[in-house]
PDB file of C-alpha atoms in Angstrom:
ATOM      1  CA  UNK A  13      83.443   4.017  39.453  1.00 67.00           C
ATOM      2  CA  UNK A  14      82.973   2.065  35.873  1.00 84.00           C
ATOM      3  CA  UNK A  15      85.103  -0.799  35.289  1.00 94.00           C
ATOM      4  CA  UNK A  16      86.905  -0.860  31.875  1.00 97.00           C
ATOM      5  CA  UNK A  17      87.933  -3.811  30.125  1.00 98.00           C
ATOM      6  CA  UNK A  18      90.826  -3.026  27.154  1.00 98.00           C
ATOM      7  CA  UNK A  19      92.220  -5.653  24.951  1.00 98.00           C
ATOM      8  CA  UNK A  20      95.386  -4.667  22.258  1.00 98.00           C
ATOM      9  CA  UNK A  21      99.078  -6.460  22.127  1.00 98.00           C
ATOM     10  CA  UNK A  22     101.708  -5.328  24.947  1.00 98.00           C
ATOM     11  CA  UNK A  23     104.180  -4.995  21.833  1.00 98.00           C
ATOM     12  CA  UNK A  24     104.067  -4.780  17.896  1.00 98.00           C
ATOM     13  CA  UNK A  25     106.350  -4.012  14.972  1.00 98.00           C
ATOM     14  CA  UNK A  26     107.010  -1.011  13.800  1.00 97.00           C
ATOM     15  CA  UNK A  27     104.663  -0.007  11.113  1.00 97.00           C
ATOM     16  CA  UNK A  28     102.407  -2.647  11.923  1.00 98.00           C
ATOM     17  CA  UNK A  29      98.157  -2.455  12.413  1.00 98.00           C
ATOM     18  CA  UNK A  30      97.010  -2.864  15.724  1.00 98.00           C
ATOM     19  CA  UNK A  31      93.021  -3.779  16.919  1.00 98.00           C
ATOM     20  CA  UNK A  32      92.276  -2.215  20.302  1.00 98.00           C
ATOM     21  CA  UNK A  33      89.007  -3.307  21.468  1.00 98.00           C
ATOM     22  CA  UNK A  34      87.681  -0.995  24.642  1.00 98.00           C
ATOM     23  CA  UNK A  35      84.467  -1.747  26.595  1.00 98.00           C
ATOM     24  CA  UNK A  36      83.469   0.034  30.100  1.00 97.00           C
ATOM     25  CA  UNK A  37      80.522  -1.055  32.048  1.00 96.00           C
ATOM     26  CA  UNK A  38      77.895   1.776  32.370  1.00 94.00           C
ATOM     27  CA  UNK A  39      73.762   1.303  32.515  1.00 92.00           C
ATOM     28  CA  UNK A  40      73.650   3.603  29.519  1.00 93.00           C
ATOM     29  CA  UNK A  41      70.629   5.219  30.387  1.00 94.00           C
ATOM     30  CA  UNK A  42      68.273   7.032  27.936  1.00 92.00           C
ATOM     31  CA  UNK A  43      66.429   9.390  29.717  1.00 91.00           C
ATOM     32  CA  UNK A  44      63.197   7.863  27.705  1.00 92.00           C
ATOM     33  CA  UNK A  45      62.165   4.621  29.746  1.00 92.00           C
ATOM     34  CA  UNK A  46      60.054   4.812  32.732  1.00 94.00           C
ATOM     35  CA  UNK A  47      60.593   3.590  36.434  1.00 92.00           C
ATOM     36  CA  UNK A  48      58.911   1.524  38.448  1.00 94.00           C
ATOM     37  CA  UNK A  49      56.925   4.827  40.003  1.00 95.00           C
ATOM     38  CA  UNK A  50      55.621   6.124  36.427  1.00 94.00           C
ATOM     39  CA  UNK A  51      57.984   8.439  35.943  1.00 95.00           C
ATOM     40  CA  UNK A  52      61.042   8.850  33.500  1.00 94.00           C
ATOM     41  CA  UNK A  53      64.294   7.894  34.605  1.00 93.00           C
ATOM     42  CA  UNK A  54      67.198  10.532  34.264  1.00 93.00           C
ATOM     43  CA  UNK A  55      69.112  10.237  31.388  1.00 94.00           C
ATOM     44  CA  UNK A  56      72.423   8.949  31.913  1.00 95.00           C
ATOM     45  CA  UNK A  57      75.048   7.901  28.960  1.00 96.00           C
ATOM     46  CA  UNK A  58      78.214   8.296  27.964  1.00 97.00           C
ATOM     47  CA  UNK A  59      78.945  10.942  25.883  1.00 97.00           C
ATOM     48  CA  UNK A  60      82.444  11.040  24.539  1.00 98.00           C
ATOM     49  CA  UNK A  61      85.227   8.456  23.878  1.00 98.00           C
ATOM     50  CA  UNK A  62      88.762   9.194  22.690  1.00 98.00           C
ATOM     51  CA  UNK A  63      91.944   7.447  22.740  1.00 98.00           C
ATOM     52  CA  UNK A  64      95.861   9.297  22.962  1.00 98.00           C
ATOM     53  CA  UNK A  65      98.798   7.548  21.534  1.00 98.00           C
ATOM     54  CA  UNK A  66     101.800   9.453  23.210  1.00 98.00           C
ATOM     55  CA  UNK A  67      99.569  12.612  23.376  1.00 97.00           C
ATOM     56  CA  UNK A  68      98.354  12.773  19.661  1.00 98.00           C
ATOM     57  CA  UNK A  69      94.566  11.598  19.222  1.00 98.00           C
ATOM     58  CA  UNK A  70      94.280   8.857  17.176  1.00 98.00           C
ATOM     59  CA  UNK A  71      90.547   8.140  17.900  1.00 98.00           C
ATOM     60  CA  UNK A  72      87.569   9.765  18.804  1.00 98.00           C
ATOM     61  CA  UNK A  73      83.790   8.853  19.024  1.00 97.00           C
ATOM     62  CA  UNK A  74      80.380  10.571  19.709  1.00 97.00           C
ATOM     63  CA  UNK A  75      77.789   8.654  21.678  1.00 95.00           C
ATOM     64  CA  UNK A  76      74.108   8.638  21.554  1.00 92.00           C
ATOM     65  CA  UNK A  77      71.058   6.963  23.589  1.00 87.00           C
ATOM     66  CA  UNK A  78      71.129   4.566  21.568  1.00 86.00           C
ATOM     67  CA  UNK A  79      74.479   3.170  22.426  1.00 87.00           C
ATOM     68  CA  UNK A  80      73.519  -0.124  24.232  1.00 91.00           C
ATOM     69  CA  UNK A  81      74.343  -0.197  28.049  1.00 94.00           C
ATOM     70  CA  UNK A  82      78.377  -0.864  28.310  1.00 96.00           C
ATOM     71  CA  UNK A  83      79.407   0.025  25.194  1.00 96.00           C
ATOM     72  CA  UNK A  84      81.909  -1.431  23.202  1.00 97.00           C
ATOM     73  CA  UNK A  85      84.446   0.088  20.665  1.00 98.00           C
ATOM     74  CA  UNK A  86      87.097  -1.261  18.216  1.00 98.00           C
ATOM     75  CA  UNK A  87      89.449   0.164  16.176  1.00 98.00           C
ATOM     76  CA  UNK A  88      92.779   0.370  14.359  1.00 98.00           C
ATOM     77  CA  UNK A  89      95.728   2.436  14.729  1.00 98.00           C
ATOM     78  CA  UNK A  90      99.686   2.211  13.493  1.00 98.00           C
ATOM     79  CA  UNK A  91     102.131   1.185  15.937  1.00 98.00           C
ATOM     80  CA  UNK A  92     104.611   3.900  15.250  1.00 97.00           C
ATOM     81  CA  UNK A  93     106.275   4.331  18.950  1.00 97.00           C
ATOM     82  CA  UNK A  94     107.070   2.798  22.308  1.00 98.00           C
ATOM     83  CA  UNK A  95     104.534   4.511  24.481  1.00 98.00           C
ATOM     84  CA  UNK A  96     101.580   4.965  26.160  1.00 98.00           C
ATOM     85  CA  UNK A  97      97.576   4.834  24.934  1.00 98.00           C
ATOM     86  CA  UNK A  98      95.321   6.718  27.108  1.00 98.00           C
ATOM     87  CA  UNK A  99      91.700   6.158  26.850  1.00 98.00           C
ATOM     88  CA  UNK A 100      88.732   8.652  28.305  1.00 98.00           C
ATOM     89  CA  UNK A 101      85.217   8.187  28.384  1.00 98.00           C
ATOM     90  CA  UNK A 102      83.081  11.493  29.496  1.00 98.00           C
ATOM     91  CA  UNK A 103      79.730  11.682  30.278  1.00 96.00           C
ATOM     92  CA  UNK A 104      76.404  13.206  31.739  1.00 95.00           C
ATOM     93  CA  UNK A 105      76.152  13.748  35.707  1.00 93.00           C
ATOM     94  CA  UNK A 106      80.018  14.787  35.897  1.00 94.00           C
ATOM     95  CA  UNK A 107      80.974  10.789  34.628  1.00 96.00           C
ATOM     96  CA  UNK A 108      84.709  10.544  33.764  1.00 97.00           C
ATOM     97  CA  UNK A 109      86.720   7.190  33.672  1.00 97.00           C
ATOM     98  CA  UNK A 110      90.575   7.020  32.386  1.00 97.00           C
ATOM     99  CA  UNK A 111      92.513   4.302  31.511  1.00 98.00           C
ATOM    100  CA  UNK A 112      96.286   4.149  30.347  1.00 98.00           C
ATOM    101  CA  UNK A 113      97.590   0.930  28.613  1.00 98.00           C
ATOM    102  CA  UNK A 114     101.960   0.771  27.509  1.00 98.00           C
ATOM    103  CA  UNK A 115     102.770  -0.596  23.912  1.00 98.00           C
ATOM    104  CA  UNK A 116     106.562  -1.151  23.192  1.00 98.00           C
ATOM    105  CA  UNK A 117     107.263  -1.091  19.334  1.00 98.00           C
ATOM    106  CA  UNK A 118     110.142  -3.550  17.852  1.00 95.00           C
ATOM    107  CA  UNK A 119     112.061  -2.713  14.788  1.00 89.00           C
ATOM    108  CA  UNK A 120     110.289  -4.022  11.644  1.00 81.00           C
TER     109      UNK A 120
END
């Protein structure tokens, strides 16, 4: 199971831009490097990342090989609600990881 590391404030104003920084520990593997016995590895990377505020989508990315091993994403988003963020990460060999983080939103 990958370990994910996500960093954005427990609570914000309403209307106000939030950074939420995501990073999950995977090997990232290409599928192009060779082993120790000659022979390729299997590829192995992450291929999808998205992130849910209360059910609506605010983010989505595409990965690629070359994504560097435990990849890292920022972004922004508009605190608009009290609720929850979920975060997925999907990948090859059946890889799935979800996280779920609260943010309560204040009157402006």
């Amino acid at each position: 199971m990958a370990r994910a590391l996500i960093h954005m404030p427990a609570s914000a104003k309403r209307g106000e831009i939030i950074e939420i920084r995501a990073l999950i520990g995977h090997p990232m593997e290409t599928g192009y490097r060779v082993g120790a016995d000659g022979k390729l590895l299997a590829r192995d990377i992450i291929r999808k990342f998205a992130c849910r505020y209360n059910g609506e989508q605010v983010f989505r990315a595409e990965l690629h090989q070359a994504i560097s091993a435990n990849p890292y994403i920022a972004f922004f988003t508009v605190a608009t609600d009290s609720g929850t963020l979920e975060f997925t990460w999907d990948g090859d060999n059946g890889f799935a990881h979800t996280e779920k983080m609260t943010l309560t939103v204040n009157a402006p």
